[in-house]
Amino acid sequence: METAWYLDILEDEGRSLADAAEQAGPDAPVPACPDWRVRDLLRHTGVVHRWAAAFVADACTTPRPMGEEPDLDGPELIAWYRAGHRRLLDTLTGAPADVECYTFLPGAVSSLNFWARRQAHETAVHRYDAEAARGGRPARFGTEFAVDGVDELLRGFHARRRSRVRTPEPRVLRVRATDADAVWTVRLSPEPPVTARDAAGEAECEVSGPAAELYLSLWNRVPLPKVSGDPAPAALWRETSAVV
């Protein structure tokens, strides 16, 4: 996807996150993150935005830790979050297309595209969290964006050595979007999962549903929409797939 597409989504999702957090209030619990209140959500996402922006702004090619979360609350915390979101957007929008900096998932088209994509999805999932904390039905994700998010999760995050989704013996999990031409085959083993964007071979378990539901369920925000075959690989996903 084009970097500009991600940036438009990042702008909308970031503003919606702030609006929902303001309406929910800092003490509201975040349903999918039992240890978090809305203030924790804002502090975390605001730190991530500043961390991401700095790699691009500084053309930093080596990893570095995130900053400390601020001791802010209420309106001051909302303003701090909005300022960091704006800084991230301005940094990504103003950066040269060929900027080279640190990235941490395989398959990036470019450093700039990587950070626009990663922050669009980071912000979108946490926007959902903020709207869930506020109450009412959170806004849905577009199908194309949700497919892209599933792809980033399966072929990006869980291709890394740190993925904990592993099985003693080889197993095959299939993930299928029912509203898009998108299917993934996830091969599990004692090593990190290997995912292909195809439907090759037999799968012991299939998780299927609309792309937006797959996106949220694979990020452990909602239950898996439909599981067929042996449910064990799907259960393993729920137990071990939290990104660390």
Short mmCIF file of N, CA, C and O in Angstrom, two decimals, residues 70-181:
data_model
loop_
_atom_site.label_atom_id
_atom_site.label_comp_id
_atom_site.label_asym_id
_atom_site.label_seq_id
_atom_site.Cartn_x
_atom_site.Cartn_y
_atom_site.Cartn_z
N PRO A 70 4.82 9.75 30.58
CA PRO A 70 4.74 10.99 31.37
C PRO A 70 3.83 10.84 32.58
O PRO A 70 2.90 10.02 32.58
N ASP A 71 4.11 11.62 33.58
CA ASP A 71 3.26 11.65 34.78
C ASP A 71 2.19 12.73 34.58
O ASP A 71 2.15 13.74 35.28
N LEU A 72 1.35 12.51 33.58
CA LEU A 72 0.28 13.44 33.24
C LEU A 72 -1.05 12.72 33.32
O LEU A 72 -1.12 11.50 33.21
N ASP A 73 -2.11 13.49 33.46
CA ASP A 73 -3.44 12.90 33.52
C ASP A 73 -4.45 13.94 33.04
O ASP A 73 -4.13 15.12 32.88
N GLY A 74 -5.68 13.46 32.80
CA GLY A 74 -6.76 14.37 32.45
C GLY A 74 -6.49 15.15 31.18
O GLY A 74 -5.86 14.66 30.23
N PRO A 75 -6.92 16.42 31.13
CA PRO A 75 -6.76 17.23 29.92
C PRO A 75 -5.31 17.39 29.48
O PRO A 75 -5.02 17.45 28.28
N GLU A 76 -4.38 17.47 30.44
CA GLU A 76 -2.97 17.61 30.07
C GLU A 76 -2.46 16.37 29.32
O GLU A 76 -1.68 16.49 28.38
N LEU A 77 -2.92 15.20 29.75
CA LEU A 77 -2.52 13.97 29.07
C LEU A 77 -3.10 13.91 27.66
O LEU A 77 -2.41 13.52 26.71
N ILE A 78 -4.35 14.29 27.50
CA ILE A 78 -4.96 14.33 26.18
C ILE A 78 -4.18 15.26 25.26
O ILE A 78 -3.89 14.93 24.10
N ALA A 79 -3.84 16.45 25.75
CA ALA A 79 -3.10 17.41 24.94
C ALA A 79 -1.72 16.87 24.56
O ALA A 79 -1.25 17.06 23.43
N TRP A 80 -1.07 16.21 25.51
CA TRP A 80 0.25 15.61 25.25
C TRP A 80 0.14 14.53 24.18
O TRP A 80 0.96 14.46 23.26
N TYR A 81 -0.89 13.69 24.27
CA TYR A 81 -1.09 12.66 23.26
C TYR A 81 -1.33 13.30 21.88
O TYR A 81 -0.73 12.90 20.89
N ARG A 82 -2.21 14.28 21.81
CA ARG A 82 -2.51 14.91 20.52
C ARG A 82 -1.26 15.54 19.91
O ARG A 82 -1.04 15.47 18.69
N ALA A 83 -0.43 16.15 20.73
CA ALA A 83 0.79 16.78 20.22
C ALA A 83 1.74 15.74 19.64
O ALA A 83 2.37 15.96 18.60
N GLY A 84 1.86 14.59 20.30
CA GLY A 84 2.74 13.54 19.79
C GLY A 84 2.22 12.93 18.51
O GLY A 84 3.00 12.61 17.60
N HIS A 85 0.92 12.77 18.43
CA HIS A 85 0.32 12.25 17.20
C HIS A 85 0.57 13.22 16.05
O HIS A 85 0.92 12.82 14.94
N ARG A 86 0.41 14.51 16.32
CA ARG A 86 0.66 15.51 15.29
C ARG A 86 2.12 15.51 14.86
O ARG A 86 2.44 15.61 13.66
N ARG A 87 3.01 15.37 15.82
CA ARG A 87 4.45 15.34 15.50
C ARG A 87 4.77 14.14 14.63
O ARG A 87 5.55 14.23 13.68
N LEU A 88 4.19 13.00 14.95
CA LEU A 88 4.42 11.80 14.14
C LEU A 88 3.95 12.02 12.71
O LEU A 88 4.66 11.72 11.74
N LEU A 89 2.73 12.55 12.55
CA LEU A 89 2.22 12.80 11.20
C LEU A 89 3.09 13.78 10.44
O LEU A 89 3.42 13.56 9.26
N ASP A 90 3.48 14.86 11.09
CA ASP A 90 4.31 15.86 10.41
C ASP A 90 5.67 15.28 10.03
O ASP A 90 6.20 15.59 8.94
N THR A 91 6.23 14.46 10.90
CA THR A 91 7.53 13.85 10.61
C THR A 91 7.44 12.92 9.42
O THR A 91 8.26 12.98 8.49
N LEU A 92 6.44 12.05 9.41
CA LEU A 92 6.29 11.09 8.32
C LEU A 92 5.94 11.78 7.01
O LEU A 92 6.42 11.40 5.93
N THR A 93 5.09 12.80 7.08
CA THR A 93 4.70 13.52 5.88
C THR A 93 5.86 14.29 5.28
O THR A 93 6.01 14.38 4.04
N GLY A 94 6.71 14.85 6.13
CA GLY A 94 7.80 15.68 5.65
C GLY A 94 9.09 14.94 5.34
O GLY A 94 10.03 15.53 4.80
N ALA A 95 9.16 13.65 5.65
CA ALA A 95 10.41 12.90 5.45
C ALA A 95 10.61 12.58 3.97
O ALA A 95 9.65 12.36 3.23
N PRO A 96 11.86 12.51 3.53
CA PRO A 96 12.12 12.07 2.14
C PRO A 96 11.72 10.61 1.96
O PRO A 96 11.85 9.80 2.88
N ALA A 97 11.24 10.29 0.79
CA ALA A 97 10.75 8.93 0.53
C ALA A 97 11.84 7.88 0.69
O ALA A 97 11.54 6.73 1.01
N ASP A 98 13.09 8.28 0.49
CA ASP A 98 14.19 7.32 0.58
C ASP A 98 14.92 7.36 1.91
O ASP A 98 16.05 6.85 2.02
N VAL A 99 14.32 7.96 2.93
CA VAL A 99 14.98 7.99 4.23
C VAL A 99 15.28 6.56 4.68
O VAL A 99 14.49 5.65 4.48
N GLU A 100 16.45 6.39 5.26
CA GLU A 100 16.84 5.08 5.78
C GLU A 100 16.92 5.15 7.29
O GLU A 100 17.61 6.01 7.85
N CYS A 101 16.20 4.25 7.96
CA CYS A 101 16.23 4.21 9.42
C CYS A 101 15.85 2.81 9.88
O CYS A 101 15.52 1.94 9.07
N TYR A 102 15.92 2.61 11.16
CA TYR A 102 15.65 1.30 11.76
C TYR A 102 14.21 0.87 11.52
O TYR A 102 13.27 1.66 11.63
N THR A 103 14.04 -0.40 11.18
CA THR A 103 12.73 -1.05 11.12
C THR A 103 12.87 -2.41 11.81
O THR A 103 13.99 -2.88 12.01
N PHE A 104 11.74 -3.03 12.16
CA PHE A 104 11.88 -4.27 12.94
C PHE A 104 11.01 -5.43 12.47
O PHE A 104 10.94 -6.46 13.15
N LEU A 105 10.35 -5.28 11.33
CA LEU A 105 9.59 -6.39 10.77
C LEU A 105 10.10 -6.70 9.37
O LEU A 105 10.53 -5.78 8.65
N PRO A 106 10.04 -7.96 8.95
CA PRO A 106 10.52 -8.29 7.61
C PRO A 106 9.58 -7.78 6.52
O PRO A 106 8.40 -7.52 6.76
N GLY A 107 10.14 -7.62 5.33
CA GLY A 107 9.32 -7.34 4.16
C GLY A 107 8.96 -5.89 3.94
O GLY A 107 8.06 -5.59 3.13
N ALA A 108 9.64 -4.95 4.60
CA ALA A 108 9.29 -3.54 4.44
C ALA A 108 9.60 -3.05 3.03
O ALA A 108 10.67 -3.34 2.48
N VAL A 109 8.67 -2.31 2.43
CA VAL A 109 8.88 -1.71 1.12
C VAL A 109 9.96 -0.63 1.20
O VAL A 109 10.82 -0.51 0.32
N SER A 110 9.91 0.17 2.26
CA SER A 110 10.89 1.21 2.54
C SER A 110 10.77 1.53 4.02
O SER A 110 9.78 1.17 4.68
N SER A 111 11.76 2.23 4.55
CA SER A 111 11.69 2.61 5.96
C SER A 111 10.48 3.50 6.23
O SER A 111 9.77 3.33 7.23
N LEU A 112 10.23 4.45 5.33
CA LEU A 112 9.11 5.37 5.55
C LEU A 112 7.78 4.64 5.47
O LEU A 112 6.88 4.84 6.29
N ASN A 113 7.64 3.77 4.47
CA ASN A 113 6.40 3.01 4.35
C ASN A 113 6.21 2.11 5.55
O ASN A 113 5.08 1.96 6.06
N PHE A 114 7.30 1.51 6.04
CA PHE A 114 7.20 0.65 7.23
C PHE A 114 6.60 1.42 8.41
O PHE A 114 5.67 0.94 9.06
N TRP A 115 7.14 2.60 8.70
CA TRP A 115 6.68 3.32 9.89
C TRP A 115 5.27 3.88 9.72
O TRP A 115 4.50 3.91 10.68
N ALA A 116 4.93 4.29 8.51
CA ALA A 116 3.55 4.74 8.28
C ALA A 116 2.58 3.58 8.48
O ALA A 116 1.53 3.73 9.13
N ARG A 117 2.92 2.43 7.94
CA ARG A 117 2.06 1.25 8.09
C ARG A 117 1.97 0.81 9.55
O ARG A 117 0.87 0.59 10.08
N ARG A 118 3.12 0.67 10.20
CA ARG A 118 3.14 0.18 11.58
C ARG A 118 2.37 1.10 12.52
O ARG A 118 1.62 0.66 13.39
N GLN A 119 2.53 2.41 12.35
CA GLN A 119 1.84 3.34 13.24
C GLN A 119 0.36 3.46 12.90
O GLN A 119 -0.46 3.71 13.79
N ALA A 120 0.00 3.27 11.65
CA ALA A 120 -1.43 3.24 11.32
C ALA A 120 -2.12 2.09 12.04
O ALA A 120 -3.19 2.25 12.63
N HIS A 121 -1.49 0.90 12.02
CA HIS A 121 -2.11 -0.25 12.69
C HIS A 121 -2.01 -0.14 14.21
O HIS A 121 -2.96 -0.50 14.92
N GLU A 122 -0.89 0.31 14.70
CA GLU A 122 -0.75 0.52 16.16
C GLU A 122 -1.86 1.43 16.66
O GLU A 122 -2.53 1.14 17.67
N THR A 123 -2.08 2.52 15.97
CA THR A 123 -3.05 3.51 16.40
C THR A 123 -4.47 3.01 16.20
O THR A 123 -5.35 3.25 17.04
N ALA A 124 -4.70 2.29 15.12
CA ALA A 124 -6.06 1.78 14.84
C ALA A 124 -6.52 0.80 15.91
O ALA A 124 -7.66 0.88 16.40
N VAL A 125 -5.65 -0.13 16.29
CA VAL A 125 -6.04 -1.11 17.32
C VAL A 125 -6.29 -0.40 18.65
O VAL A 125 -7.26 -0.71 19.35
N HIS A 126 -5.47 0.58 18.98
CA HIS A 126 -5.68 1.30 20.24
C HIS A 126 -6.86 2.28 20.16
O HIS A 126 -7.46 2.59 21.19
N ARG A 127 -7.19 2.75 18.96
CA ARG A 127 -8.44 3.51 18.81
C ARG A 127 -9.62 2.62 19.15
O ARG A 127 -10.55 3.04 19.87
N TYR A 128 -9.59 1.40 18.66
CA TYR A 128 -10.65 0.45 19.03
C TYR A 128 -10.70 0.29 20.55
O TYR A 128 -11.79 0.28 21.14
N ASP A 129 -9.55 0.17 21.20
CA ASP A 129 -9.51 0.04 22.65
C ASP A 129 -10.16 1.23 23.34
O ASP A 129 -10.92 1.08 24.31
N ALA A 130 -9.84 2.43 22.85
CA ALA A 130 -10.39 3.64 23.47
C ALA A 130 -11.91 3.70 23.28
O ALA A 130 -12.64 4.07 24.21
N GLU A 131 -12.39 3.33 22.10
CA GLU A 131 -13.83 3.35 21.87
C GLU A 131 -14.54 2.26 22.66
O GLU A 131 -15.68 2.46 23.13
N ALA A 132 -13.89 1.12 22.86
CA ALA A 132 -14.48 0.07 23.69
C ALA A 132 -14.55 0.54 25.14
O ALA A 132 -15.52 0.24 25.86
N ALA A 133 -13.56 1.29 25.58
CA ALA A 133 -13.56 1.81 26.95
C ALA A 133 -14.65 2.87 27.14
O ALA A 133 -15.26 2.98 28.21
N ARG A 134 -14.90 3.63 26.09
CA ARG A 134 -15.93 4.67 26.13
C ARG A 134 -17.33 4.07 26.21
O ARG A 134 -18.24 4.64 26.84
N GLY A 135 -17.51 2.91 25.60
CA GLY A 135 -18.83 2.29 25.54
C GLY A 135 -19.47 2.55 24.19
O GLY A 135 -19.09 3.45 23.43
N GLY A 136 -20.46 1.75 23.85
CA GLY A 136 -21.04 1.82 22.52
C GLY A 136 -20.25 0.96 21.57
O GLY A 136 -19.25 0.32 21.93
N ARG A 137 -20.64 0.93 20.32
CA ARG A 137 -19.99 0.08 19.33
C ARG A 137 -18.85 0.82 18.66
O ARG A 137 -19.08 1.87 18.03
N PRO A 138 -17.62 0.31 18.76
CA PRO A 138 -16.51 0.97 18.07
C PRO A 138 -16.71 0.98 16.56
O PRO A 138 -17.36 0.09 16.00
N ALA A 139 -16.14 1.98 15.91
CA ALA A 139 -16.21 2.07 14.45
C ALA A 139 -15.51 0.88 13.81
O ALA A 139 -14.50 0.38 14.34
N ARG A 140 -16.03 0.42 12.68
CA ARG A 140 -15.45 -0.72 12.00
C ARG A 140 -14.24 -0.31 11.16
O ARG A 140 -14.12 0.85 10.74
N PHE A 141 -13.41 -1.28 10.90
CA PHE A 141 -12.28 -1.07 10.01
C PHE A 141 -12.68 -1.40 8.58
O PHE A 141 -13.48 -2.31 8.34
N GLY A 142 -12.09 -0.69 7.62
CA GLY A 142 -12.30 -1.03 6.23
C GLY A 142 -11.68 -2.39 5.91
O GLY A 142 -10.68 -2.79 6.51
N THR A 143 -12.28 -3.09 4.97
CA THR A 143 -11.82 -4.45 4.64
C THR A 143 -10.37 -4.45 4.17
O THR A 143 -9.56 -5.28 4.61
N GLU A 144 -10.00 -3.54 3.29
CA GLU A 144 -8.64 -3.52 2.75
C GLU A 144 -7.62 -3.28 3.84
O GLU A 144 -6.57 -3.93 3.90
N PHE A 145 -7.94 -2.35 4.75
CA PHE A 145 -7.02 -2.06 5.85
C PHE A 145 -6.92 -3.26 6.79
O PHE A 145 -5.82 -3.60 7.27
N ALA A 146 -8.04 -3.92 7.06
CA ALA A 146 -8.02 -5.07 7.95
C ALA A 146 -7.21 -6.22 7.36
O ALA A 146 -6.43 -6.88 8.07
N VAL A 147 -7.36 -6.47 6.06
CA VAL A 147 -6.55 -7.50 5.40
C VAL A 147 -5.07 -7.17 5.55
O VAL A 147 -4.24 -8.04 5.87
N ASP A 148 -4.72 -5.92 5.33
CA ASP A 148 -3.32 -5.50 5.48
C ASP A 148 -2.83 -5.72 6.91
O ASP A 148 -1.69 -6.13 7.13
N GLY A 149 -3.69 -5.46 7.88
CA GLY A 149 -3.30 -5.64 9.27
C GLY A 149 -3.10 -7.10 9.64
O GLY A 149 -2.17 -7.44 10.39
N VAL A 150 -3.95 -7.97 9.12
CA VAL A 150 -3.76 -9.41 9.33
C VAL A 150 -2.43 -9.84 8.72
O VAL A 150 -1.66 -10.60 9.31
N ASP A 151 -2.15 -9.34 7.53
CA ASP A 151 -0.90 -9.70 6.85
C ASP A 151 0.31 -9.23 7.65
O ASP A 151 1.29 -9.98 7.80
N GLU A 152 0.26 -8.02 8.16
CA GLU A 152 1.38 -7.51 8.95
C GLU A 152 1.59 -8.37 10.20
O GLU A 152 2.72 -8.68 10.58
N LEU A 153 0.51 -8.76 10.83
CA LEU A 153 0.62 -9.55 12.05
C LEU A 153 1.19 -10.94 11.76
O LEU A 153 2.13 -11.40 12.43
N LEU A 154 0.62 -11.62 10.76
CA LEU A 154 1.03 -13.00 10.48
C LEU A 154 2.41 -13.09 9.83
O LEU A 154 3.23 -13.93 10.20
N ARG A 155 2.65 -12.24 8.84
CA ARG A 155 3.90 -12.36 8.08
C ARG A 155 4.98 -11.40 8.57
O ARG A 155 6.12 -11.46 8.08
N GLY A 156 4.62 -10.54 9.52
CA GLY A 156 5.58 -9.62 10.10
C GLY A 156 5.92 -9.99 11.53
O GLY A 156 6.95 -10.58 11.82
N PHE A 157 5.01 -9.68 12.45
CA PHE A 157 5.28 -9.91 13.87
C PHE A 157 5.61 -11.37 14.17
O PHE A 157 6.55 -11.68 14.91
N HIS A 158 4.81 -12.28 13.62
CA HIS A 158 5.00 -13.68 14.00
C HIS A 158 5.99 -14.42 13.11
O HIS A 158 6.15 -15.64 13.23
N ALA A 159 6.70 -13.68 12.26
CA ALA A 159 7.86 -14.24 11.57
C ALA A 159 9.13 -14.02 12.38
O ALA A 159 10.19 -14.56 12.03
N ARG A 160 9.04 -13.26 13.45
CA ARG A 160 10.22 -12.94 14.25
C ARG A 160 10.56 -14.07 15.22
O ARG A 160 9.69 -14.84 15.63
N ARG A 161 11.80 -14.11 15.64
CA ARG A 161 12.24 -15.14 16.58
C ARG A 161 11.46 -15.09 17.88
O ARG A 161 11.28 -16.11 18.54
N ARG A 162 11.00 -13.92 18.26
CA ARG A 162 10.36 -13.80 19.57
C ARG A 162 8.92 -14.30 19.59
O ARG A 162 8.30 -14.33 20.65
N SER A 163 8.35 -14.69 18.45
CA SER A 163 7.00 -15.23 18.46
C SER A 163 6.95 -16.48 19.34
O SER A 163 7.79 -17.38 19.23
N ARG A 164 5.93 -16.56 20.18
CA ARG A 164 5.78 -17.71 21.08
C ARG A 164 4.76 -18.73 20.56
O ARG A 164 4.45 -19.69 21.25
N VAL A 165 4.25 -18.51 19.35
CA VAL A 165 3.27 -19.44 18.79
C VAL A 165 4.04 -20.61 18.17
O VAL A 165 4.45 -20.58 17.01
N ARG A 166 4.21 -21.65 18.95
CA ARG A 166 5.02 -22.79 18.53
C ARG A 166 4.37 -24.09 18.97
O ARG A 166 3.64 -24.11 19.97
N THR A 167 4.65 -25.15 18.24
CA THR A 167 4.10 -26.46 18.56
C THR A 167 5.22 -27.50 18.54
O THR A 167 6.18 -27.37 17.76
N PRO A 168 5.13 -28.54 19.38
CA PRO A 168 6.18 -29.57 19.37
C PRO A 168 6.28 -30.30 18.03
O PRO A 168 7.37 -30.63 17.58
N GLU A 169 5.12 -30.52 17.39
CA GLU A 169 5.07 -31.19 16.10
C GLU A 169 4.48 -30.22 15.07
O GLU A 169 3.72 -29.33 15.42
N PRO A 170 4.78 -30.40 13.80
CA PRO A 170 4.25 -29.50 12.77
C PRO A 170 2.72 -29.51 12.76
O PRO A 170 2.09 -30.56 12.83
N ARG A 171 2.14 -28.33 12.69
CA ARG A 171 0.69 -28.16 12.55
C ARG A 171 0.45 -27.07 11.51
O ARG A 171 1.33 -26.24 11.25
N VAL A 172 -0.75 -27.07 10.93
CA VAL A 172 -1.07 -26.07 9.91
C VAL A 172 -2.38 -25.38 10.27
O VAL A 172 -3.41 -26.04 10.48
N LEU A 173 -2.31 -24.06 10.35
CA LEU A 173 -3.47 -23.22 10.64
C LEU A 173 -3.75 -22.36 9.41
O LEU A 173 -2.83 -21.76 8.84
N ARG A 174 -5.02 -22.31 9.00
CA ARG A 174 -5.37 -21.45 7.87
C ARG A 174 -6.25 -20.31 8.38
O ARG A 174 -7.12 -20.51 9.24
N VAL A 175 -6.02 -19.13 7.85
CA VAL A 175 -6.80 -17.94 8.17
C VAL A 175 -7.41 -17.44 6.87
O VAL A 175 -6.68 -17.19 5.89
N ARG A 176 -8.73 -17.29 6.84
CA ARG A 176 -9.40 -16.95 5.59
C ARG A 176 -10.38 -15.80 5.81
O ARG A 176 -11.27 -15.88 6.67
N ALA A 177 -10.23 -14.74 5.02
CA ALA A 177 -11.20 -13.64 5.02
C ALA A 177 -12.35 -14.02 4.11
O ALA A 177 -12.15 -14.40 2.95
N THR A 178 -13.57 -13.91 4.62
CA THR A 178 -14.74 -14.30 3.84
C THR A 178 -15.28 -13.16 2.98
O THR A 178 -16.18 -13.39 2.17
N ASP A 179 -14.76 -11.97 3.15
CA ASP A 179 -15.24 -10.82 2.37
C ASP A 179 -14.14 -10.21 1.50
O ASP A 179 -14.25 -9.07 1.05
N ALA A 180 -13.07 -10.96 1.29
CA ALA A 180 -11.96 -10.47 0.46
C ALA A 180 -11.22 -11.69 -0.11
O ALA A 180 -11.33 -12.80 0.41
N ASP A 181 -10.45 -11.45 -1.13
CA ASP A 181 -9.63 -12.50 -1.72
C ASP A 181 -8.33 -12.57 -0.93
O ASP A 181 -7.28 -12.11 -1.38
#
